[in-house]
mmCIF file of C-alpha atoms and ligand atoms in Angstrom:
data_model
loop_
_atom_site.group_PDB
_atom_site.id
_atom_site.type_symbol
_atom_site.label_atom_id
_atom_site.label_comp_id
_atom_site.label_asym_id
_atom_site.label_seq_id
_atom_site.Cartn_x
_atom_site.Cartn_y
_atom_site.Cartn_z
ATOM 1 C CA UNK E 226 -210.120 62.791 -164.058
ATOM 2 C CA UNK E 227 -207.760 61.223 -161.607
ATOM 3 C CA UNK E 228 -208.538 60.876 -157.904
ATOM 4 C CA UNK E 229 -207.086 63.073 -155.184
ATOM 5 C CA UNK E 230 -203.807 61.784 -153.857
ATOM 6 C CA UNK E 231 -201.218 63.071 -151.415
ATOM 7 C CA UNK E 232 -197.559 62.166 -151.699
ATOM 8 C CA UNK E 233 -194.541 63.256 -149.739
ATOM 9 C CA UNK E 234 -191.011 62.059 -149.214
ATOM 10 C CA UNK E 235 -188.239 62.588 -146.724
ATOM 11 C CA UNK E 236 -184.564 61.927 -147.103
ATOM 12 C CA UNK E 237 -183.294 59.391 -144.540
ATOM 13 C CA UNK E 238 -181.306 61.620 -142.229
ATOM 14 C CA UNK E 239 -181.594 59.399 -139.149
ATOM 15 C CA UNK E 240 -183.486 60.135 -135.982
ATOM 16 C CA UNK E 241 -186.072 62.848 -136.270
ATOM 17 C CA UNK E 242 -186.616 65.579 -133.683
ATOM 18 C CA UNK E 243 -189.463 67.715 -132.402
ATOM 19 C CA UNK E 244 -188.926 70.169 -135.253
ATOM 20 C CA UNK E 245 -189.823 67.406 -137.726
ATOM 21 C CA UNK E 246 -192.776 66.440 -135.586
ATOM 22 C CA UNK E 247 -194.300 69.907 -135.346
ATOM 23 C CA UNK E 248 -193.258 70.912 -138.853
ATOM 24 C CA UNK E 249 -194.076 67.818 -140.891
ATOM 25 C CA UNK E 250 -195.277 64.670 -139.177
ATOM 26 C CA UNK E 251 -198.251 66.151 -137.345
ATOM 27 C CA UNK E 252 -199.455 67.344 -140.717
ATOM 28 C CA UNK E 253 -198.999 63.902 -142.300
ATOM 29 C CA UNK E 254 -200.995 62.359 -139.472
ATOM 30 C CA UNK E 255 -203.807 64.791 -140.163
ATOM 31 C CA UNK E 256 -203.682 64.280 -143.935
ATOM 32 C CA UNK E 257 -203.914 60.512 -143.688
ATOM 33 C CA UNK E 258 -207.483 60.941 -142.441
ATOM 34 C CA UNK E 259 -208.402 63.251 -145.291
ATOM 35 C CA UNK E 260 -206.851 61.766 -148.430
ATOM 36 C CA UNK E 261 -205.255 58.612 -149.744
ATOM 37 C CA UNK E 262 -201.628 59.234 -148.760
ATOM 38 C CA UNK E 263 -198.263 57.889 -149.839
ATOM 39 C CA UNK E 264 -195.192 58.649 -147.726
ATOM 40 C CA UNK E 265 -191.791 57.429 -148.746
ATOM 41 C CA UNK E 266 -188.130 57.373 -147.795
ATOM 42 C CA UNK E 267 -186.205 59.218 -150.500
ATOM 43 C CA UNK E 268 -183.040 57.126 -150.207
ATOM 44 C CA UNK E 269 -181.840 57.839 -153.731
ATOM 45 C CA UNK E 270 -182.187 61.527 -152.983
ATOM 46 C CA UNK E 271 -179.969 61.045 -149.952
ATOM 47 C CA UNK E 272 -177.277 59.657 -152.236
ATOM 48 C CA UNK E 273 -177.233 62.825 -154.338
ATOM 49 C CA UNK E 274 -175.376 64.549 -151.516
ATOM 50 C CA UNK E 275 -173.980 61.625 -149.504
ATOM 51 C CA UNK E 276 -172.836 59.418 -152.367
ATOM 52 C CA UNK E 277 -169.565 58.887 -150.507
ATOM 53 C CA UNK E 278 -171.150 57.565 -147.284
ATOM 54 C CA UNK E 279 -173.539 54.837 -148.392
ATOM 55 C CA UNK E 280 -173.139 52.973 -145.117
ATOM 56 C CA UNK E 281 -175.571 55.203 -143.246
ATOM 57 C CA UNK E 282 -178.666 54.715 -145.386
ATOM 58 C CA UNK E 283 -179.975 51.472 -143.952
ATOM 59 C CA UNK E 284 -179.946 52.472 -140.314
ATOM 60 C CA UNK E 285 -181.163 56.000 -141.053
ATOM 61 C CA UNK E 286 -184.079 54.597 -143.000
ATOM 62 C CA UNK E 287 -185.081 52.173 -140.266
ATOM 63 C CA UNK E 288 -184.891 54.778 -137.522
ATOM 64 C CA UNK E 289 -186.798 57.302 -139.569
ATOM 65 C CA UNK E 290 -189.630 54.925 -140.392
ATOM 66 C CA UNK E 291 -189.935 54.012 -136.708
ATOM 67 C CA UNK E 292 -190.145 57.725 -135.955
ATOM 68 C CA UNK E 293 -192.959 58.142 -138.487
ATOM 69 C CA UNK E 294 -194.856 55.289 -136.892
ATOM 70 C CA UNK E 295 -194.134 56.633 -133.414
ATOM 71 C CA UNK E 296 -195.563 60.004 -134.438
ATOM 72 C CA UNK E 297 -198.808 58.324 -135.434
ATOM 73 C CA UNK E 298 -198.447 57.762 -139.155
ATOM 74 C CA UNK E 299 -200.697 54.758 -139.570
ATOM 75 C CA UNK E 300 -199.767 52.058 -142.094
ATOM 76 C CA UNK E 301 -203.409 50.985 -142.217
ATOM 77 C CA UNK E 302 -204.314 54.365 -143.648
ATOM 78 C CA UNK E 303 -201.194 55.586 -145.424
ATOM 79 C CA UNK E 304 -198.880 53.715 -147.774
ATOM 80 C CA UNK E 305 -195.279 53.773 -146.525
ATOM 81 C CA UNK E 306 -192.511 52.765 -148.861
ATOM 82 C CA UNK E 307 -188.894 53.188 -149.879
ATOM 83 C CA UNK E 308 -188.015 54.904 -153.137
ATOM 84 C CA UNK E 309 -185.302 52.468 -154.195
ATOM 85 C CA UNK E 310 -187.700 49.535 -153.851
ATOM 86 C CA UNK E 311 -189.884 50.983 -156.571
ATOM 87 C CA UNK E 312 -187.422 51.004 -159.468
ATOM 88 C CA UNK E 313 -190.114 52.434 -161.759
ATOM 89 C CA UNK E 314 -189.113 55.845 -160.338
ATOM 90 C CA UNK E 315 -185.707 55.374 -161.972
ATOM 91 C CA UNK E 316 -187.097 54.332 -165.331
ATOM 92 C CA UNK E 317 -189.429 57.311 -165.287
ATOM 93 C CA UNK E 318 -186.621 59.653 -164.287
ATOM 94 C CA UNK E 319 -184.596 58.399 -167.239
ATOM 95 C CA UNK E 320 -187.447 58.859 -169.702
ATOM 96 C CA UNK E 321 -188.223 62.330 -168.375
ATOM 97 C CA UNK E 322 -184.552 63.245 -168.659
ATOM 98 C CA UNK E 323 -184.830 62.903 -172.436
ATOM 99 C CA UNK E 324 -187.211 65.854 -172.647
ATOM 100 C CA UNK E 325 -185.944 68.001 -169.803
ATOM 101 C CA UNK E 326 -184.094 71.117 -170.932
ATOM 102 C CA UNK E 327 -180.791 71.475 -169.121
ATOM 103 C CA UNK E 328 -181.514 75.145 -168.497
ATOM 104 C CA UNK E 329 -184.612 74.304 -166.471
ATOM 105 C CA UNK E 330 -182.511 72.254 -164.064
ATOM 106 C CA UNK E 331 -179.742 74.805 -163.803
ATOM 107 C CA UNK E 332 -182.302 77.464 -162.986
ATOM 108 C CA UNK E 333 -183.862 75.643 -160.012
ATOM 109 C CA UNK E 334 -182.773 77.873 -157.094
ATOM 110 C CA UNK E 335 -181.819 74.989 -154.779
ATOM 111 C CA UNK E 336 -179.172 73.884 -157.266
ATOM 112 C CA UNK E 337 -176.794 76.790 -156.714
ATOM 113 C CA UNK E 338 -177.910 77.419 -153.117
ATOM 114 C CA UNK E 339 -177.112 73.917 -151.958
ATOM 115 C CA UNK E 340 -173.839 73.811 -153.852
ATOM 116 C CA UNK E 341 -172.770 76.954 -152.066
ATOM 117 C CA UNK E 342 -174.032 75.746 -148.705
ATOM 118 C CA UNK E 343 -172.320 72.375 -148.937
ATOM 119 C CA UNK E 344 -169.145 73.828 -150.338
ATOM 120 C CA UNK E 345 -166.922 71.183 -148.756
ATOM 121 C CA UNK E 346 -168.493 68.654 -151.073
ATOM 122 C CA UNK E 347 -168.190 68.256 -154.813
ATOM 123 C CA UNK E 348 -171.772 68.560 -155.963
ATOM 124 C CA UNK E 349 -171.112 69.139 -159.622
ATOM 125 C CA UNK E 350 -172.516 65.728 -160.353
ATOM 126 C CA UNK E 351 -175.074 64.554 -162.843
ATOM 127 C CA UNK E 352 -177.200 63.123 -160.036
ATOM 128 C CA UNK E 353 -177.275 66.334 -158.046
ATOM 129 C CA UNK E 354 -178.253 68.417 -161.042
ATOM 130 C CA UNK E 355 -181.036 65.920 -161.661
ATOM 131 C CA UNK E 356 -182.350 66.046 -158.075
ATOM 132 C CA UNK E 357 -185.505 68.024 -158.942
ATOM 133 C CA UNK E 358 -186.227 65.779 -161.902
ATOM 134 C CA UNK E 359 -186.012 62.678 -159.724
ATOM 135 C CA UNK E 360 -188.400 64.423 -157.356
ATOM 136 C CA UNK E 361 -190.721 65.213 -160.268
ATOM 137 C CA UNK E 362 -190.655 61.523 -161.207
ATOM 138 C CA UNK E 363 -191.523 60.604 -157.584
ATOM 139 C CA UNK E 364 -194.562 62.832 -157.689
ATOM 140 C CA UNK E 365 -195.811 62.380 -161.242
ATOM 141 C CA UNK E 366 -195.534 58.605 -161.189
ATOM 142 C CA UNK E 367 -198.354 58.521 -158.603
ATOM 143 C CA UNK E 368 -200.364 61.256 -160.305
ATOM 144 C CA UNK E 369 -200.321 62.949 -156.910
ATOM 145 C CA UNK E 370 -202.073 66.287 -157.030
ATOM 146 C CA UNK E 371 -201.180 67.366 -153.507
ATOM 147 C CA UNK E 372 -197.664 67.440 -152.185
ATOM 148 C CA UNK E 373 -197.146 68.636 -148.602
ATOM 149 C CA UNK E 374 -193.756 70.322 -148.403
ATOM 150 C CA UNK E 375 -191.993 73.179 -146.689
ATOM 151 C CA UNK E 376 -191.296 76.529 -148.289
ATOM 152 C CA UNK E 377 -187.856 75.465 -149.523
ATOM 153 C CA UNK E 378 -189.379 72.759 -151.714
ATOM 154 C CA UNK E 379 -191.891 74.932 -153.542
ATOM 155 C CA UNK E 380 -189.603 75.499 -156.563
ATOM 156 C CA UNK E 381 -189.352 71.711 -156.935
ATOM 157 C CA UNK E 382 -193.130 71.371 -157.062
ATOM 158 C CA UNK E 383 -193.338 74.184 -159.583
ATOM 159 C CA UNK E 384 -190.660 72.418 -161.631
ATOM 160 C CA UNK E 385 -192.683 69.185 -161.481
ATOM 161 C CA UNK E 386 -195.714 71.024 -162.826
ATOM 162 C CA UNK E 387 -193.697 72.326 -165.743
ATOM 163 C CA UNK E 388 -192.392 68.871 -166.518
ATOM 164 C CA UNK E 389 -195.924 67.415 -166.433
ATOM 165 C CA UNK E 390 -197.149 70.137 -168.762
ATOM 166 C CA UNK E 391 -194.279 69.635 -171.185
ATOM 167 C CA UNK E 392 -194.784 65.892 -171.156
ATOM 168 C CA UNK E 393 -198.504 66.211 -171.848
ATOM 169 C CA UNK E 394 -197.797 68.663 -174.598
ATOM 170 C CA UNK E 395 -195.168 66.479 -176.262
ATOM 171 C CA UNK E 396 -196.731 63.074 -175.820
ATOM 172 C CA UNK E 397 -200.372 63.677 -175.011
ATOM 173 C CA UNK E 398 -201.206 64.006 -178.676
ATOM 174 C CA UNK E 399 -201.946 61.351 -181.187
ATOM 175 C CA UNK E 400 -199.332 61.582 -183.941
ATOM 176 C CA UNK E 401 -201.970 62.700 -186.458
ATOM 177 C CA UNK E 402 -204.005 64.774 -183.995
ATOM 178 C CA UNK E 403 -204.253 67.880 -186.161
ATOM 179 C CA UNK E 404 -205.427 65.955 -189.223
ATOM 180 C CA UNK E 405 -207.999 64.011 -187.236
ATOM 181 C CA UNK E 406 -209.237 67.149 -185.541
ATOM 182 C CA UNK E 407 -209.634 68.930 -188.883
ATOM 183 C CA UNK E 408 -211.568 65.992 -190.264
ATOM 184 C CA UNK E 409 -213.828 66.057 -187.219
ATOM 185 C CA UNK E 410 -214.471 69.773 -187.671
ATOM 186 C CA UNK E 411 -215.871 69.057 -191.140
ATOM 187 C CA UNK E 412 -218.334 66.603 -189.648
ATOM 188 C CA UNK E 413 -219.938 69.497 -187.814
ATOM 189 C CA UNK E 414 -221.378 70.806 -191.052
ATOM 190 C CA UNK E 415 -220.359 74.065 -192.721
ATOM 191 C CA UNK E 416 -222.213 76.491 -190.472
ATOM 192 C CA UNK E 417 -221.310 75.000 -187.118
ATOM 193 C CA UNK E 418 -217.759 74.322 -188.299
ATOM 194 C CA UNK E 419 -217.346 78.009 -189.030
ATOM 195 C CA UNK E 420 -218.749 78.960 -185.644
ATOM 196 C CA UNK E 421 -216.518 76.429 -183.897
ATOM 197 C CA UNK E 422 -213.396 77.753 -185.626
ATOM 198 C CA UNK E 423 -214.336 81.269 -184.690
ATOM 199 C CA UNK E 424 -214.879 80.373 -181.024
ATOM 200 C CA UNK E 425 -211.631 78.439 -180.983
ATOM 201 C CA UNK E 426 -209.714 81.444 -182.297
ATOM 202 C CA UNK E 427 -211.388 83.766 -179.844
ATOM 203 C CA UNK E 428 -210.453 81.554 -176.940
ATOM 204 C CA UNK E 429 -206.904 80.717 -177.973
ATOM 205 C CA UNK E 430 -205.990 84.099 -179.358
ATOM 206 C CA UNK E 431 -207.836 86.401 -176.976
ATOM 207 C CA UNK E 432 -208.362 84.146 -173.958
ATOM 208 C CA UNK E 433 -212.135 84.652 -174.230
ATOM 209 C CA UNK E 434 -213.512 82.113 -171.758
ATOM 210 C CA UNK E 435 -217.074 82.682 -172.807
ATOM 211 C CA UNK E 436 -216.108 81.588 -176.281
ATOM 212 C CA UNK E 437 -214.709 78.374 -174.846
ATOM 213 C CA UNK E 438 -217.960 77.755 -172.973
ATOM 214 C CA UNK E 439 -220.000 78.298 -176.131
ATOM 215 C CA UNK E 440 -217.668 75.988 -178.021
ATOM 216 C CA UNK E 441 -218.249 73.272 -175.457
ATOM 217 C CA UNK E 442 -221.988 73.652 -175.695
ATOM 218 C CA UNK E 443 -221.758 73.515 -179.455
ATOM 219 C CA UNK E 444 -219.847 70.229 -179.252
ATOM 220 C CA UNK E 445 -222.259 68.787 -176.722
ATOM 221 C CA UNK E 446 -225.108 69.519 -179.077
ATOM 222 C CA UNK E 447 -223.432 68.062 -182.166
ATOM 223 C CA UNK E 448 -225.057 64.663 -182.165
ATOM 224 C CA UNK E 449 -223.329 63.075 -185.113
ATOM 225 C CA UNK E 450 -219.858 63.087 -183.465
ATOM 226 C CA UNK E 451 -218.257 59.915 -182.164
ATOM 227 C CA UNK E 452 -216.924 60.037 -178.601
ATOM 228 C CA UNK E 453 -213.344 60.115 -179.878
ATOM 229 C CA UNK E 454 -214.026 62.955 -182.256
ATOM 230 C CA UNK E 455 -215.837 64.935 -179.587
ATOM 231 C CA UNK E 456 -212.857 64.464 -177.223
ATOM 232 C CA UNK E 457 -210.514 65.582 -179.975
ATOM 233 C CA UNK E 458 -212.553 68.688 -180.645
ATOM 234 C CA UNK E 459 -212.697 69.578 -176.958
ATOM 235 C CA UNK E 460 -208.912 69.310 -176.883
ATOM 236 C CA UNK E 461 -208.557 71.202 -180.161
ATOM 237 C CA UNK E 462 -210.826 73.955 -178.869
ATOM 238 C CA UNK E 463 -208.643 74.544 -175.836
ATOM 239 C CA UNK E 464 -205.318 73.928 -177.482
ATOM 240 C CA UNK E 465 -204.657 71.253 -174.926
ATOM 241 C CA UNK E 466 -204.007 67.624 -175.460
ATOM 242 C CA UNK E 467 -204.574 64.424 -173.575
ATOM 243 C CA UNK E 468 -203.637 64.607 -169.927
ATOM 244 C CA UNK E 469 -201.294 61.730 -169.174
ATOM 245 C CA UNK E 470 -199.579 63.264 -166.175
ATOM 246 C CA UNK E 471 -201.302 65.267 -163.471
ATOM 247 C CA UNK E 472 -199.932 68.689 -162.529
ATOM 248 C CA UNK E 473 -199.244 68.607 -158.792
ATOM 249 C CA UNK E 474 -199.749 71.448 -156.350
ATOM 250 C CA UNK E 475 -197.801 72.170 -153.191
ATOM 251 C CA UNK E 476 -199.691 71.833 -149.935
ATOM 252 C CA UNK E 477 -197.639 74.337 -148.070
ATOM 253 C CA UNK E 478 -196.845 73.254 -144.535
ATOM 254 C CA UNK E 479 -196.695 76.199 -142.203
ATOM 255 C CA UNK E 480 -193.131 77.043 -141.341
ATOM 256 C CA UNK E 481 -192.186 75.049 -138.274
ATOM 257 C CA UNK E 482 -192.438 77.206 -135.214
ATOM 258 C CA UNK E 483 -190.453 74.738 -133.201
ATOM 259 C CA UNK E 484 -187.477 76.517 -131.669
ATOM 260 C CA UNK E 485 -184.319 74.713 -130.670
ATOM 261 C CA UNK E 486 -182.908 74.564 -127.154
ATOM 262 C CA UNK E 487 -180.893 77.715 -127.858
ATOM 263 C CA UNK E 488 -183.774 79.688 -129.377
ATOM 264 C CA UNK E 489 -182.635 79.216 -132.983
ATOM 265 C CA UNK E 490 -184.555 76.947 -135.321
ATOM 266 C CA UNK E 491 -184.349 73.331 -134.136
ATOM 267 C CA UNK E 492 -181.877 71.585 -136.402
ATOM 268 C CA UNK E 493 -179.380 68.769 -136.169
ATOM 269 C CA UNK E 494 -176.638 70.976 -137.520
ATOM 270 C CA UNK E 495 -177.104 73.461 -134.669
ATOM 271 C CA UNK E 496 -176.925 70.697 -132.093
ATOM 272 C CA UNK E 497 -179.994 72.088 -130.313
ATOM 273 C CA UNK E 498 -182.512 69.288 -130.744
ATOM 274 C CA UNK E 499 -184.731 67.059 -128.674
ATOM 275 C CA UNK E 500 -185.252 63.868 -130.603
ATOM 276 C CA UNK E 501 -188.689 62.402 -131.046
ATOM 277 C CA UNK E 502 -187.894 59.397 -128.898
ATOM 278 C CA UNK E 503 -185.459 60.983 -126.485
ATOM 279 C CA UNK E 504 -185.501 59.393 -123.012
ATOM 280 C CA UNK E 505 -187.456 61.214 -120.309
ATOM 281 C CA UNK E 506 -184.264 61.738 -118.288
ATOM 282 C CA UNK E 507 -182.472 63.316 -121.157
ATOM 283 C CA UNK E 508 -185.419 65.583 -122.048
ATOM 284 C CA UNK E 509 -185.592 66.752 -118.456
ATOM 285 C CA UNK E 510 -181.896 67.430 -118.310
ATOM 286 C CA UNK E 511 -181.800 69.280 -121.615
ATOM 287 C CA UNK E 512 -184.625 71.600 -120.662
ATOM 288 C CA UNK E 513 -183.310 72.142 -117.128
ATOM 289 C CA UNK E 514 -179.990 73.299 -118.490
ATOM 290 C CA UNK E 515 -181.508 75.419 -121.224
ATOM 291 C CA UNK E 516 -180.275 78.959 -121.606
ATOM 292 C CA UNK E 517 -182.694 81.576 -120.188
ATOM 293 C CA UNK E 518 -182.766 85.374 -120.417
ATOM 294 C CA UNK E 519 -179.047 86.190 -120.072
ATOM 295 C CA UNK E 520 -179.909 89.384 -118.168
ATOM 296 C CA UNK E 521 -181.521 87.345 -115.422
ATOM 297 C CA UNK E 522 -178.444 86.445 -113.415
ATOM 298 C CA UNK E 523 -179.894 86.154 -109.929
ATOM 299 C CA UNK E 524 -183.262 84.777 -108.934
ATOM 300 C CA UNK E 525 -184.261 88.257 -107.782
ATOM 301 C CA UNK E 526 -183.511 89.877 -111.163
ATOM 302 C CA UNK E 527 -186.624 90.389 -113.273
ATOM 303 C CA UNK E 528 -186.473 88.782 -116.721
ATOM 304 C CA UNK E 529 -187.891 89.324 -120.190
ATOM 305 C CA UNK E 530 -189.570 86.313 -121.865
ATOM 306 C CA UNK E 531 -188.954 87.755 -125.332
ATOM 307 C CA UNK E 532 -185.232 87.253 -124.776
ATOM 308 C CA UNK E 533 -185.622 83.707 -123.488
ATOM 309 C CA UNK E 534 -185.676 80.439 -125.479
ATOM 310 C CA UNK E 535 -187.818 78.815 -122.773
ATOM 311 C CA UNK E 536 -190.578 81.268 -123.611
ATOM 312 C CA UNK E 537 -190.507 79.994 -127.219
ATOM 313 C CA UNK E 538 -191.272 76.554 -125.849
ATOM 314 C CA UNK E 539 -194.175 77.939 -123.834
ATOM 315 C CA UNK E 540 -195.551 79.401 -127.045
ATOM 316 C CA UNK E 541 -195.639 75.900 -128.531
ATOM 317 C CA UNK E 542 -196.762 73.967 -125.495
ATOM 318 C CA UNK E 543 -198.569 76.123 -122.936
ATOM 319 C CA UNK E 544 -202.152 77.290 -122.558
ATOM 320 C CA UNK E 545 -203.093 80.940 -122.052
ATOM 321 C CA UNK E 546 -203.131 80.717 -118.265
ATOM 322 C CA UNK E 547 -199.641 79.288 -118.100
ATOM 323 C CA UNK E 548 -198.352 81.836 -120.570
ATOM 324 C CA UNK E 549 -199.699 84.689 -118.451
ATOM 325 C CA UNK E 550 -198.178 83.140 -115.367
ATOM 326 C CA UNK E 551 -194.798 83.115 -117.143
ATOM 327 C CA UNK E 552 -195.026 86.673 -118.479
ATOM 328 C CA UNK E 553 -196.095 88.097 -115.186
ATOM 329 C CA UNK E 554 -193.875 85.956 -112.980
ATOM 330 C CA UNK E 555 -190.774 86.456 -115.105
ATOM 331 C CA UNK E 556 -191.061 90.222 -115.400
ATOM 332 C CA UNK E 557 -191.720 90.633 -111.682
ATOM 333 C CA UNK E 558 -189.119 88.042 -110.626
ATOM 334 C CA UNK E 559 -192.064 86.285 -108.993
ATOM 335 C CA UNK E 560 -191.062 82.892 -110.370
ATOM 336 C CA UNK E 561 -187.687 81.247 -110.797
ATOM 337 C CA UNK E 562 -186.451 79.846 -114.082
ATOM 338 C CA UNK E 563 -186.480 76.237 -112.896
ATOM 339 C CA UNK E 564 -190.085 76.709 -111.841
ATOM 340 C CA UNK E 565 -190.881 78.247 -115.211
ATOM 341 C CA UNK E 566 -189.427 75.243 -117.023
ATOM 342 C CA UNK E 567 -191.523 72.645 -115.218
ATOM 343 C CA UNK E 568 -194.675 72.963 -117.331
ATOM 344 C CA UNK E 569 -192.535 72.756 -120.469
ATOM 345 C CA UNK E 570 -190.820 69.595 -119.304
ATOM 346 C CA UNK E 571 -194.182 68.069 -118.416
ATOM 347 C CA UNK E 572 -195.711 68.985 -121.767
ATOM 348 C CA UNK E 573 -192.845 67.556 -123.825
ATOM 349 C CA UNK E 574 -192.855 64.345 -121.800
ATOM 350 C CA UNK E 575 -196.587 64.035 -122.193
ATOM 351 C CA UNK E 576 -196.351 64.549 -125.931
ATOM 352 C CA UNK E 577 -193.659 61.891 -126.196
ATOM 353 C CA UNK E 578 -195.292 59.243 -124.050
ATOM 354 C CA UNK E 579 -197.533 57.779 -126.771
ATOM 355 C CA UNK E 580 -194.640 57.975 -129.202
ATOM 356 C CA UNK E 581 -192.457 55.826 -126.980
ATOM 357 C CA UNK E 582 -195.306 53.381 -126.584
ATOM 358 C CA UNK E 583 -195.964 53.078 -130.299
ATOM 359 C CA UNK E 584 -192.257 52.773 -131.110
ATOM 360 C CA UNK E 585 -191.641 50.031 -128.569
ATOM 361 C CA UNK E 586 -193.544 47.391 -130.520
ATOM 362 C CA UNK E 587 -191.425 48.105 -133.588
ATOM 363 C CA UNK E 588 -188.173 48.103 -131.657
ATOM 364 C CA UNK E 589 -189.061 44.784 -130.048
ATOM 365 C CA UNK E 590 -189.947 43.205 -133.357
ATOM 366 C CA UNK E 591 -188.090 44.591 -136.375
ATOM 367 C CA UNK E 592 -189.964 42.254 -138.726
ATOM 368 C CA UNK E 593 -193.042 44.431 -138.163
ATOM 369 C CA UNK E 594 -191.390 47.414 -139.812
ATOM 370 C CA UNK E 595 -190.084 45.238 -142.602
ATOM 371 C CA UNK E 596 -193.519 43.900 -143.388
ATOM 372 C CA UNK E 597 -195.123 47.354 -143.291
ATOM 373 C CA UNK E 598 -192.553 48.526 -145.804
ATOM 374 C CA UNK E 599 -192.862 45.425 -147.985
ATOM 375 C CA UNK E 600 -196.595 45.931 -148.058
ATOM 376 C CA UNK E 601 -196.324 49.616 -148.878
ATOM 377 C CA UNK E 602 -193.764 49.014 -151.619
ATOM 378 C CA UNK E 603 -196.068 46.510 -153.244
ATOM 379 C CA UNK E 604 -198.994 48.927 -153.235
ATOM 380 C CA UNK E 605 -196.813 51.757 -154.520
ATOM 381 C CA UNK E 606 -195.410 49.601 -157.309
ATOM 382 C CA UNK E 607 -198.863 48.767 -158.562
ATOM 383 C CA UNK E 608 -199.741 52.449 -158.883
ATOM 384 C CA UNK E 609 -196.390 53.294 -160.430
ATOM 385 C CA UNK E 610 -196.725 50.461 -162.946
ATOM 386 C CA UNK E 611 -200.063 51.843 -164.183
ATOM 387 C CA UNK E 612 -198.577 55.240 -164.952
ATOM 388 C CA UNK E 613 -195.517 53.685 -166.542
ATOM 389 C CA UNK E 614 -197.690 51.703 -168.937
ATOM 390 C CA UNK E 615 -199.244 54.966 -170.164
ATOM 391 C CA UNK E 616 -195.867 56.689 -170.256
ATOM 392 C CA UNK E 617 -194.216 53.949 -172.305
ATOM 393 C CA UNK E 618 -197.111 53.902 -174.683
ATOM 394 C CA UNK E 619 -197.079 57.673 -175.076
ATOM 395 C CA UNK E 620 -193.344 57.635 -175.762
ATOM 396 C CA UNK E 621 -193.630 54.898 -178.335
ATOM 397 C CA UNK E 622 -192.041 52.163 -176.242
ATOM 398 C CA UNK E 623 -194.822 49.627 -175.936
ATOM 399 C CA UNK E 624 -193.706 47.404 -178.778
ATOM 400 C CA UNK E 625 -192.587 43.793 -178.541
HETATM 401 N N1 LIG K 822 -186.598 66.949 -151.726
HETATM 402 C C1 LIG K 822 -187.415 66.627 -150.579
HETATM 403 C C2 LIG K 822 -186.734 67.205 -149.322
HETATM 404 O O1 LIG K 822 -185.532 67.362 -149.319
HETATM 405 C C3 LIG K 822 -187.613 65.145 -150.415
HETATM 406 C C4 LIG K 822 -188.381 64.569 -151.547
HETATM 407 C C5 LIG K 822 -187.894 63.748 -152.531
HETATM 408 C C6 LIG K 822 -189.755 64.783 -151.812
HETATM 409 N N2 LIG K 822 -188.896 63.403 -153.382
HETATM 410 C C7 LIG K 822 -190.045 64.029 -152.984
HETATM 411 C C8 LIG K 822 -190.749 65.530 -151.184
HETATM 412 C C9 LIG K 822 -191.328 64.039 -153.537
HETATM 413 C C10 LIG K 822 -192.036 65.543 -151.751
HETATM 414 C C11 LIG K 822 -192.309 64.784 -152.922
HETATM 415 O O2 LIG K 822 -187.410 67.464 -148.373
HETATM 416 FE FE1 LIG K 823 -187.109 82.502 -119.224
HETATM 417 FE FE2 LIG K 823 -189.043 81.676 -117.643
HETATM 418 FE FE3 LIG K 823 -186.664 82.371 -116.634
HETATM 419 FE FE4 LIG K 823 -188.292 84.210 -117.610
HETATM 420 S S1 LIG K 823 -188.674 82.903 -115.870
HETATM 421 S S2 LIG K 823 -186.110 84.030 -118.000
HETATM 422 S S3 LIG K 823 -189.245 83.111 -119.312
HETATM 423 S S4 LIG K 823 -187.095 80.659 -118.006
#
């Protein structure tokens, strides 16, 4: 069995905002204490949609990695790297492409969705169609069994599982597996061989799990089998083959509850964000000028928190006492909107303070980030190289 491993990637979109923090990064910071983690910048993935603006990748990558570090992702615990610096991903993607049915890619829901959403761009490219396969290569090359992603990425994880299964099915078998398995069955002796065949049929044909259990016990008790033959017969019993790639599972991140300044989801395209490392002045100004309940025109008009984006911020940042103070004070016109915003401003500033502090060291000395990345890339490459050795061998490419 392979060890537990978490992997996730993010396309380099530039500076991250509080939506990324509450939706993704806080979770990464937690996971790095629980599992061995790999986090990477998916710069090749960025090129699938921005192939015509390559100039933005370098700066976006640097800013994004500083944001990760600012948020508390710790290079001593997690491995941070850049996809394009581990070219094994590309080799693996190519090899997987040989056995990937075109229909599987065309059926991934993000393919049509994104094409429709980004209609100003020609996305009928080979690279864009292959996006989920590149992602599968990213995941499978580290034999990562846990992949923290948002809801929108679940089909990609499911696709990766299917690719792993197909790969194991196609290449996880010795070329003469059936013949060797049949020969091993004979070694069981006539009576046990008959029982084994019967159990095998009952499991594979009828899904009888008890039969599988009994088959396993039977094999355990057969003392004249070599280790290889016993392995073969376990595999033959279950109809499975050797597991070269690990099927990953999605670790679903709760949908980000972080609202934007206008009450819609915080997103760069809505222009309603507070960036992770926004200056204190700018944070204060943005929240001060935030839209409130439109029905509350004068200070003396009572308001309704449910209609107010500021209330959404209280839901993220305030304790019960403060929330009651808002509900009561707003509905009775007991508090003014500026007053109501103060605890929110304070909470955001307090959350960002350690982020500014952590980021400063990396801004002052860019070689720090470079060496963290160089280190991470080296570690990642070692892991990727191990899988690639098995993959090349399984696909008949390990000759000289
Ligand atoms: N497609 C992911 C996104 O847009 C980014 C990504 C690329 C990724 N490769 C990955 C995420 C591997 C998890 C694992 O968010
Ligand atoms: Fe919104 Fe607070 Fe003003 Fe009520 S008092 S409208 S919740 S900002």
